[in-house]
CSV table of C-alpha atoms in Angstrom, one decimal:
chain,number,residue,atom,x,y,z
A,1,MET,CA,-58.8,213.9,-131.4
A,2,THR,CA,-61.6,216.0,-133.0
A,3,VAL,CA,-65.0,216.5,-131.6
A,4,ARG,CA,-66.4,214.4,-134.5
A,5,LEU,CA,-64.2,211.4,-133.7
A,6,VAL,CA,-65.2,211.7,-130.0
A,7,ASP,CA,-68.8,211.5,-131.1
A,8,ILE,CA,-68.1,208.5,-133.3
A,9,ARG,CA,-66.3,206.7,-130.5
A,10,ARG,CA,-69.3,207.4,-128.2
A,11,THR,CA,-71.7,206.1,-130.8
A,12,LEU,CA,-69.7,202.9,-131.2
A,13,ALA,CA,-69.5,202.4,-127.4
A,14,GLU,CA,-73.2,202.9,-126.9
A,15,ALA,CA,-74.3,200.8,-129.9
A,16,PRO,CA,-75.9,197.3,-129.3
A,17,ALA,CA,-73.4,194.6,-130.0
A,18,ASP,CA,-75.2,193.4,-133.2
A,19,LEU,CA,-75.6,196.9,-134.6
A,20,VAL,CA,-72.2,198.4,-134.2
A,21,VAL,CA,-71.5,198.7,-138.0
A,22,GLU,CA,-75.0,200.0,-138.7
A,23,ARG,CA,-74.7,202.7,-136.1
A,24,LEU,CA,-71.3,203.7,-137.3
A,25,GLY,CA,-72.6,204.0,-140.9
A,26,THR,CA,-75.4,206.3,-139.7
A,27,GLU,CA,-73.0,208.5,-137.8
A,28,LEU,CA,-70.5,208.7,-140.7
A,29,THR,CA,-73.4,209.8,-143.0
A,30,ARG,CA,-74.5,212.4,-140.5
A,31,VAL,CA,-71.0,213.8,-139.8
A,32,TYR,CA,-69.1,213.3,-143.1
A,33,GLY,CA,-71.9,212.8,-145.6
A,34,THR,CA,-70.7,209.3,-146.6
A,35,ALA,CA,-72.9,206.5,-148.0
A,36,GLU,CA,-73.1,202.8,-148.4
A,37,THR,CA,-71.0,201.8,-145.4
A,38,GLU,CA,-70.2,198.1,-145.4
A,39,LEU,CA,-67.8,195.9,-143.4
A,40,LEU,CA,-65.9,193.3,-145.3
A,41,GLN,CA,-64.6,190.7,-142.9
A,42,VAL,CA,-61.7,188.4,-143.8
A,43,ASP,CA,-62.8,184.8,-143.7
A,44,TYR,CA,-61.3,182.0,-141.7
A,45,ARG,CA,-59.2,180.8,-144.7
A,46,LEU,CA,-57.7,184.3,-145.4
A,47,ALA,CA,-59.0,183.9,-148.9
A,48,ALA,CA,-62.2,186.1,-149.1
A,49,LEU,CA,-63.5,189.4,-147.7
A,50,VAL,CA,-67.1,188.7,-146.8
A,51,PRO,CA,-69.7,191.5,-146.8
A,52,LEU,CA,-71.4,191.6,-143.4
A,53,HIS,CA,-74.8,192.4,-144.9
A,54,GLY,CA,-74.8,189.9,-147.7
A,55,GLY,CA,-73.4,189.8,-151.3
A,56,ASP,CA,-70.6,188.0,-153.0
A,57,PRO,CA,-67.3,187.6,-151.1
A,58,VAL,CA,-64.4,189.6,-152.6
A,59,VAL,CA,-61.6,187.4,-153.8
A,60,GLY,CA,-58.5,188.2,-155.8
A,61,ALA,CA,-55.4,190.1,-154.7
A,62,GLY,CA,-55.8,192.8,-157.3
A,63,THR,CA,-59.1,194.1,-156.1
A,64,PRO,CA,-59.1,197.4,-154.1
A,65,ALA,CA,-60.5,195.7,-151.0
A,66,TRP,CA,-57.6,193.2,-151.0
A,67,ARG,CA,-55.0,195.9,-151.7
A,68,CYS,CA,-56.3,197.8,-148.7
A,69,PHE,CA,-56.2,194.6,-146.6
A,70,ASP,CA,-52.8,193.4,-147.7
A,71,HIS,CA,-51.0,196.8,-147.6
A,72,GLN,CA,-52.9,198.2,-144.6
A,73,THR,CA,-53.5,201.5,-146.3
A,74,GLU,CA,-56.5,203.4,-147.7
A,75,VAL,CA,-57.5,202.8,-151.3
A,76,LEU,CA,-59.8,205.1,-153.3
A,77,GLN,CA,-61.0,203.6,-156.5
A,78,ASP,CA,-64.2,204.1,-158.6
A,79,GLY,CA,-65.7,206.5,-156.1
A,80,MET,CA,-65.3,204.0,-153.2
A,81,LEU,CA,-63.0,204.3,-150.2
A,82,TYR,CA,-61.6,201.3,-148.5
A,83,LEU,CA,-60.1,201.5,-145.0
A,84,PRO,CA,-58.3,198.8,-142.9
A,85,VAL,CA,-60.2,197.6,-139.9
A,86,THR,CA,-57.3,196.6,-137.7
A,87,MET,CA,-56.6,196.6,-134.0
A,88,ARG,CA,-53.0,196.3,-132.7
A,89,GLY,CA,-52.1,194.3,-135.8
A,90,GLU,CA,-55.2,192.1,-135.7
A,91,ARG,CA,-56.6,192.4,-139.2
A,92,LEU,CA,-60.4,192.0,-139.1
A,93,GLY,CA,-61.2,193.2,-142.6
A,94,VAL,CA,-61.9,196.4,-144.5
A,95,LEU,CA,-64.5,199.2,-144.2
A,96,ARG,CA,-66.0,200.1,-147.6
A,97,LEU,CA,-67.9,203.4,-148.0
A,98,THR,CA,-68.7,206.1,-150.5
A,99,PRO,CA,-67.2,209.5,-149.5
A,100,ALA,CA,-69.3,212.7,-149.8
A,101,PRO,CA,-69.4,214.0,-153.3
A,102,GLU,CA,-67.9,217.4,-152.4
A,103,ASP,CA,-64.7,216.0,-150.8
A,104,PRO,CA,-63.8,212.5,-152.3
A,105,GLU,CA,-60.1,213.0,-151.9
A,106,ASP,CA,-59.9,215.3,-148.8
A,107,PRO,CA,-56.8,213.9,-146.9
A,108,ASP,CA,-58.0,215.3,-143.5
A,109,ARG,CA,-61.4,213.7,-143.9
A,110,HIS,CA,-59.8,210.4,-145.0
A,111,ASP,CA,-57.5,210.4,-142.0
A,112,GLU,CA,-60.5,210.9,-139.6
A,113,LEU,CA,-62.4,208.1,-141.4
A,114,ALA,CA,-59.4,205.9,-141.1
A,115,GLN,CA,-59.4,206.5,-137.3
A,116,ALA,CA,-63.1,205.7,-137.3
A,117,ALA,CA,-62.3,202.3,-139.0
A,118,THR,CA,-59.7,201.6,-136.3
A,119,ALA,CA,-62.2,202.5,-133.6
A,120,LEU,CA,-64.6,200.1,-135.2
A,121,ALA,CA,-61.9,197.3,-135.0
A,122,HIS,CA,-61.5,197.9,-131.2
A,123,GLU,CA,-65.3,197.8,-130.7
A,124,LEU,CA,-65.7,194.7,-132.8
A,125,VAL,CA,-63.2,192.8,-130.7
A,126,THR,CA,-65.0,194.0,-127.5
A,127,VAL,CA,-68.5,193.0,-128.6
A,128,ARG,CA,-67.8,189.7,-130.5
A,129,PRO,CA,-68.0,187.5,-127.4
A,130,GLY,CA,-71.6,188.7,-126.9
A,131,THR,CA,-73.0,188.1,-130.4
A,132,ASP,CA,-72.6,185.5,-133.2
A,133,LYS,CA,-73.2,188.0,-135.9
A,134,TYR,CA,-69.6,188.8,-136.8
A,135,ALA,CA,-68.3,185.2,-136.4
A,136,VAL,CA,-71.0,183.9,-138.6
A,137,GLY,CA,-70.6,186.8,-141.1
A,138,ALA,CA,-66.9,185.9,-141.6
A,139,ARG,CA,-67.6,182.4,-142.8
A,140,THR,CA,-68.0,181.2,-146.4
A,141,ARG,CA,-69.0,177.7,-145.2
A,142,ARG,CA,-69.8,175.9,-142.1
A,143,LEU,CA,-67.1,175.0,-139.5
A,144,THR,CA,-66.8,171.5,-138.1
A,145,LEU,CA,-67.3,171.3,-134.4
A,146,ALA,CA,-63.6,170.6,-133.8
A,147,ALA,CA,-62.7,173.7,-135.9
A,148,GLU,CA,-65.2,175.8,-133.9
A,149,MET,CA,-63.4,174.8,-130.8
A,150,GLN,CA,-59.9,175.5,-132.1
A,151,TRP,CA,-60.7,179.0,-133.5
A,152,GLU,CA,-62.4,180.0,-130.2
A,153,LEU,CA,-59.2,179.0,-128.4
A,154,LEU,CA,-56.9,181.3,-130.4
A,155,PRO,CA,-55.5,184.6,-129.0
A,156,GLY,CA,-56.0,186.2,-132.5
A,157,ARG,CA,-54.4,185.8,-135.9
A,158,SER,CA,-51.9,188.6,-135.9
A,159,ARG,CA,-50.2,191.0,-133.5
A,160,ILE,CA,-47.9,194.0,-133.8
A,161,ARG,CA,-45.8,195.9,-131.3
A,162,PRO,CA,-42.7,198.1,-132.0
A,163,SER,CA,-40.3,195.2,-131.2
A,164,PHE,CA,-42.1,192.4,-133.0
A,165,SER,CA,-44.7,191.4,-135.6
A,166,LEU,CA,-46.5,188.0,-135.4
A,167,ALA,CA,-49.1,186.0,-137.3
A,168,GLY,CA,-50.5,182.5,-137.4
A,169,GLN,CA,-53.0,180.4,-139.4
A,170,LEU,CA,-54.6,177.0,-139.1
A,171,GLU,CA,-55.4,174.7,-142.0
A,172,PRO,CA,-57.7,173.3,-143.2
A,173,ALA,CA,-59.4,176.5,-141.8
A,174,TYR,CA,-62.9,175.1,-141.8
A,175,ALA,CA,-62.0,171.6,-140.6
A,176,VAL,CA,-58.9,171.9,-138.5
A,177,ARG,CA,-58.7,169.3,-135.6
A,178,GLY,CA,-55.7,169.1,-133.3
A,179,ASP,CA,-53.3,171.9,-134.5
A,180,SER,CA,-53.3,175.2,-132.7
A,181,PHE,CA,-51.1,178.1,-131.5
A,182,ASP,CA,-51.1,180.5,-128.6
A,183,TRP,CA,-49.2,183.7,-127.6
A,184,ALA,CA,-49.0,186.5,-125.1
A,185,ASP,CA,-46.6,189.3,-124.2
A,186,ASP,CA,-45.9,191.7,-121.4
A,187,GLY,CA,-43.8,194.3,-123.2
A,188,GLN,CA,-40.5,192.6,-122.2
A,189,ARG,CA,-41.2,189.0,-123.1
A,190,LEU,CA,-43.2,187.2,-125.8
A,191,TRP,CA,-44.4,183.7,-125.2
A,192,LEU,CA,-45.4,181.6,-128.2
A,193,SER,CA,-46.5,178.0,-128.3
A,194,THR,CA,-47.7,175.7,-131.1
A,195,MET,CA,-49.5,172.4,-130.5
A,196,ASN,CA,-50.7,169.3,-132.3
A,197,GLY,CA,-53.2,167.2,-130.4
A,198,MET,CA,-53.1,163.4,-131.1
A,199,GLY,CA,-56.3,162.0,-132.6
A,200,GLU,CA,-59.0,163.1,-134.9
A,201,GLY,CA,-62.0,165.5,-134.8
A,202,VAL,CA,-63.3,166.6,-131.4
A,203,THR,CA,-61.0,164.1,-129.6
A,204,ALA,CA,-57.9,166.0,-130.9
A,205,ALA,CA,-59.5,169.4,-130.3
A,206,MET,CA,-60.3,168.6,-126.7
A,207,LEU,CA,-56.8,167.4,-126.1
A,208,THR,CA,-55.4,170.7,-127.6
A,209,CYS,CA,-57.8,172.7,-125.5
A,210,LEU,CA,-56.6,171.0,-122.3
A,211,GLY,CA,-53.0,171.5,-123.2
A,212,THR,CA,-53.5,175.2,-124.1
A,213,ASN,CA,-55.2,176.0,-120.9
A,214,ALA,CA,-52.7,174.1,-118.8
A,215,LEU,CA,-49.8,176.0,-120.5
A,216,ARG,CA,-51.7,179.3,-119.9
A,217,ASN,CA,-52.2,178.4,-116.3
A,218,ALA,CA,-48.6,177.7,-115.8
A,219,ARG,CA,-47.4,180.8,-117.7
A,220,ARG,CA,-49.7,183.0,-115.7
A,221,ALA,CA,-48.4,181.5,-112.5
A,222,GLY,CA,-45.0,182.8,-113.4
A,223,LEU,CA,-43.3,179.4,-113.9
A,224,GLU,CA,-40.2,179.0,-116.0
A,225,LEU,CA,-40.7,177.6,-119.5
A,226,ALA,CA,-39.5,174.1,-118.6
A,227,ASP,CA,-41.8,174.0,-115.6
A,228,GLN,CA,-44.7,175.2,-117.8
A,229,ALA,CA,-44.1,172.1,-120.0
A,230,ALA,CA,-43.9,169.9,-116.9
A,231,LEU,CA,-47.2,171.2,-115.5
A,232,ALA,CA,-49.0,170.7,-118.8
A,233,ASP,CA,-47.5,167.3,-119.1
A,234,GLN,CA,-48.8,166.3,-115.7
A,235,ALA,CA,-52.3,167.7,-116.5
A,236,ILE,CA,-52.6,165.7,-119.8
A,237,TYR,CA,-51.1,162.5,-118.3
A,238,ALA,CA,-53.5,162.7,-115.3
A,239,TYR,CA,-56.5,162.8,-117.6
A,240,HIS,CA,-55.4,160.5,-120.5
A,241,GLN,CA,-52.8,158.2,-118.7
A,242,GLY,CA,-50.5,158.3,-121.7
A,243,ILE,CA,-53.1,157.1,-124.2
A,244,GLN,CA,-53.2,160.5,-125.8
A,245,HIS,CA,-50.4,163.1,-125.9
A,246,LEU,CA,-49.8,166.6,-127.3
A,247,SER,CA,-46.8,167.6,-129.4
A,248,ALA,CA,-45.7,171.1,-128.6
A,249,LEU,CA,-43.1,173.8,-129.1
A,250,LEU,CA,-42.8,176.4,-126.3
A,251,LEU,CA,-40.8,179.6,-127.0
A,252,GLU,CA,-40.1,182.6,-124.8
A,253,LEU,CA,-38.5,185.6,-126.6
A,254,ASP,CA,-36.7,188.4,-124.6
A,255,LEU,CA,-37.8,191.4,-126.6
A,256,ARG,CA,-34.8,193.4,-125.4
A,257,THR,CA,-32.0,191.0,-126.2
A,258,GLY,CA,-33.4,188.6,-128.8
A,259,VAL,CA,-32.6,185.6,-126.7
A,260,VAL,CA,-35.1,182.8,-127.3
A,261,THR,CA,-35.7,180.1,-124.7
A,262,ALA,CA,-37.2,176.9,-126.1
A,263,VAL,CA,-38.7,173.6,-125.0
A,264,ASP,CA,-39.2,171.1,-127.8
A,265,ALA,CA,-41.8,168.5,-126.8
A,266,GLY,CA,-42.1,166.6,-130.1
A,267,SER,CA,-42.5,169.9,-131.8
A,268,PRO,CA,-43.0,171.2,-135.4
A,269,ARG,CA,-40.1,172.6,-137.4
A,270,LEU,CA,-38.4,175.8,-136.5
A,271,LEU,CA,-36.8,177.9,-139.3
A,272,VAL,CA,-35.0,181.2,-139.2
A,273,LEU,CA,-35.0,183.5,-142.3
A,274,ARG,CA,-31.9,185.7,-141.9
A,275,GLU,CA,-30.7,188.1,-144.7
A,276,GLY,CA,-32.5,185.9,-147.3
A,277,GLU,CA,-31.0,182.6,-146.1
A,278,VAL,CA,-33.2,179.9,-144.5
A,279,LEU,CA,-31.5,178.3,-141.5
A,280,GLU,CA,-32.9,175.3,-139.5
A,281,GLN,CA,-32.8,176.0,-135.8
A,282,PRO,CA,-31.8,172.7,-134.1
A,283,LEU,CA,-33.6,171.8,-130.9
A,284,ASP,CA,-33.3,168.9,-128.4
A,285,ASP,CA,-36.3,166.7,-129.1
A,286,GLN,CA,-38.1,165.7,-125.9
A,287,PHE,CA,-41.2,163.6,-125.2
A,288,PRO,CA,-44.6,165.0,-126.2
A,289,LEU,CA,-46.7,166.4,-123.3
A,290,GLY,CA,-48.6,163.7,-121.5
A,291,MET,CA,-46.8,160.7,-123.0
A,292,PHE,CA,-45.3,159.5,-119.7
A,293,ASP,CA,-45.8,160.2,-116.1
A,294,GLY,CA,-43.5,162.8,-114.5
A,295,THR,CA,-41.4,163.8,-117.5
A,296,ILE,CA,-38.7,166.4,-116.7
A,297,TYR,CA,-38.2,168.9,-119.4
A,298,GLN,CA,-35.1,170.9,-120.2
A,299,SER,CA,-35.0,174.3,-121.9
A,300,GLN,CA,-32.3,175.6,-124.3
A,301,SER,CA,-31.5,179.0,-125.7
A,302,PHE,CA,-30.5,180.7,-129.0
A,303,ARG,CA,-30.3,184.3,-130.1
A,304,LEU,CA,-32.1,186.2,-132.9
A,305,ALA,CA,-30.6,189.1,-134.7
A,306,PRO,CA,-32.7,192.3,-135.4
A,307,GLY,CA,-34.6,191.7,-138.6
A,308,ASP,CA,-34.7,187.9,-138.2
A,309,ARG,CA,-37.9,186.1,-139.2
A,310,LEU,CA,-38.9,182.9,-137.3
A,311,PHE,CA,-41.2,180.4,-138.9
A,312,VAL,CA,-42.8,177.5,-137.0
A,313,VAL,CA,-44.4,174.9,-139.3
A,314,SER,CA,-46.1,171.7,-138.3
A,315,ASP,CA,-45.6,168.3,-139.9
A,316,GLY,CA,-48.9,168.8,-141.8
A,317,VAL,CA,-46.9,171.2,-144.0
A,318,LEU,CA,-43.9,169.1,-144.7
A,319,ASP,CA,-45.9,165.9,-145.2
A,320,ALA,CA,-48.5,167.4,-147.5
A,321,SER,CA,-48.4,165.6,-150.9
A,322,SER,CA,-49.7,165.9,-154.4
A,323,ARG,CA,-50.4,162.8,-156.5
A,324,THR,CA,-46.8,162.5,-157.4
A,325,ALA,CA,-44.6,164.1,-154.7
A,326,ARG,CA,-44.3,165.2,-151.1
A,327,TYR,CA,-44.0,169.0,-150.3
A,328,GLY,CA,-40.8,168.6,-148.3
A,329,ASP,CA,-37.9,170.8,-147.4
A,330,THR,CA,-37.0,172.2,-150.8
A,331,ALA,CA,-40.4,173.6,-151.5
A,332,LEU,CA,-40.7,174.8,-147.9
A,333,TYR,CA,-37.4,176.7,-148.0
A,334,ARG,CA,-38.3,178.3,-151.4
A,335,SER,CA,-41.7,179.5,-150.0
A,336,VAL,CA,-40.1,180.9,-146.8
A,337,ARG,CA,-37.5,182.8,-148.8
A,338,ARG,CA,-40.2,184.3,-151.0
A,339,THR,CA,-41.8,185.9,-148.0
A,340,ARG,CA,-38.9,188.1,-147.2
A,341,SER,CA,-40.5,191.4,-148.0
A,342,MET,CA,-44.0,190.5,-146.7
A,343,ALA,CA,-45.6,191.3,-143.4
A,344,PRO,CA,-46.1,188.1,-141.2
A,345,LEU,CA,-49.8,187.6,-142.0
A,346,GLU,CA,-49.1,188.0,-145.8
A,347,ALA,CA,-46.1,185.6,-145.3
A,348,VAL,CA,-48.4,183.0,-143.7
A,349,ARG,CA,-51.0,183.4,-146.4
A,350,SER,CA,-48.4,183.1,-149.1
A,351,LEU,CA,-46.8,179.9,-147.7
A,352,LEU,CA,-50.2,178.2,-147.2
A,353,GLY,CA,-51.3,179.4,-150.6
A,354,ASP,CA,-48.3,177.7,-152.2
A,355,LEU,CA,-49.0,174.6,-150.2
A,356,ARG,CA,-52.6,174.4,-151.3
A,357,ALA,CA,-51.5,175.0,-154.9
A,358,PHE,CA,-49.0,172.2,-154.6
A,359,VAL,CA,-51.6,169.8,-153.2
A,360,GLY,CA,-54.3,170.9,-155.6
A,361,SER,CA,-57.0,171.3,-152.9
A,362,ASP,CA,-57.5,171.9,-149.2
A,363,LEU,CA,-55.1,170.1,-147.0
A,364,ALA,CA,-56.1,166.6,-145.8
A,365,ASP,CA,-54.0,166.8,-142.6
A,366,ASP,CA,-53.9,169.6,-140.0
A,367,ALA,CA,-51.2,172.2,-140.5
A,368,VAL,CA,-50.2,175.3,-138.5
A,369,VAL,CA,-47.9,178.0,-139.6
A,370,VAL,CA,-46.7,180.9,-137.3
A,371,CYS,CA,-44.4,183.7,-138.5
A,372,LEU,CA,-42.6,186.0,-136.0
A,373,ASP,CA,-40.4,189.0,-136.9
A,374,TRP,CA,-38.1,190.5,-134.2
A,375,HIS,CA,-37.3,194.1,-135.0
A,376,GLY,CA,-34.8,194.6,-132.2
A,377,SER,CA,-35.3,196.3,-128.8
């Protein structure tokens, strides 16, 4: 790491939480002679890149900012440099700046600027809990209260390690109610859960929040997957007495072998994209969490092959309808096959974009889509 990058990292670490981007811009101007530094954050809907300091959101896949975001590579166009702002696969947005006139295409300088954009991503994740500036700046409209609760509950929207790539999205992004997802990994195993809380609005969001934290508590206690489901089931039943329940799918992937352990508690659909063919992964349907007192859950296993893509889709996807038809399996399989060459976050965006185009508007019902690629050990 160069002395210049060390200085930039120090500047970011010492900046007030709400002035991280501004201090970075000042330091880049001092060290590299850049100008007009701006952060474009991806919005909750994955449909716009929103300038932090005001201005029109950037939409349209052909723009240089979106090419940078989609392909995760630098883009130099019309005298402006665009750099991915990404941390461990979590795509936060794009850093836009004007390079110094004397070296607009210097690859060494651009590499250091790219590293500065990555350092910015790490710092943004660190400071976001302490300021509303970045959360508010990534919105193109107001979130409902239920949606605010759900987005704050998520572990992120995308994740990358050498053995896997992962992404998820909630819809309607600004008004989601009971659908959610959660994940965690320890280098040897990956845990993934998707949930759909019964009810509407805040009622559904509170149920999903209870279920998510009960599952996290059980997972962090080292319980087996079936026991995680049982503990969450007991927690929800104790509070709601069966009046409300939570549909969930719990998965645990052994990152060395590709063996997936699953508990299907009234879950969404599980599809495998393997060598261009969409396969439905059958699971034993069990009671949703909290429906009855003392339900005993059973786990089952199946194996992924290196290169397999796993899609989890909720009933809000399959049941979405236009004025004349229901989305259904045929359209879903076609959309899944089309994502074969895309990264998981692009795949999720593509599928939900197809769904919105089919419906002709934002979705009326909640939907969650999660895409997981296992690359092999």
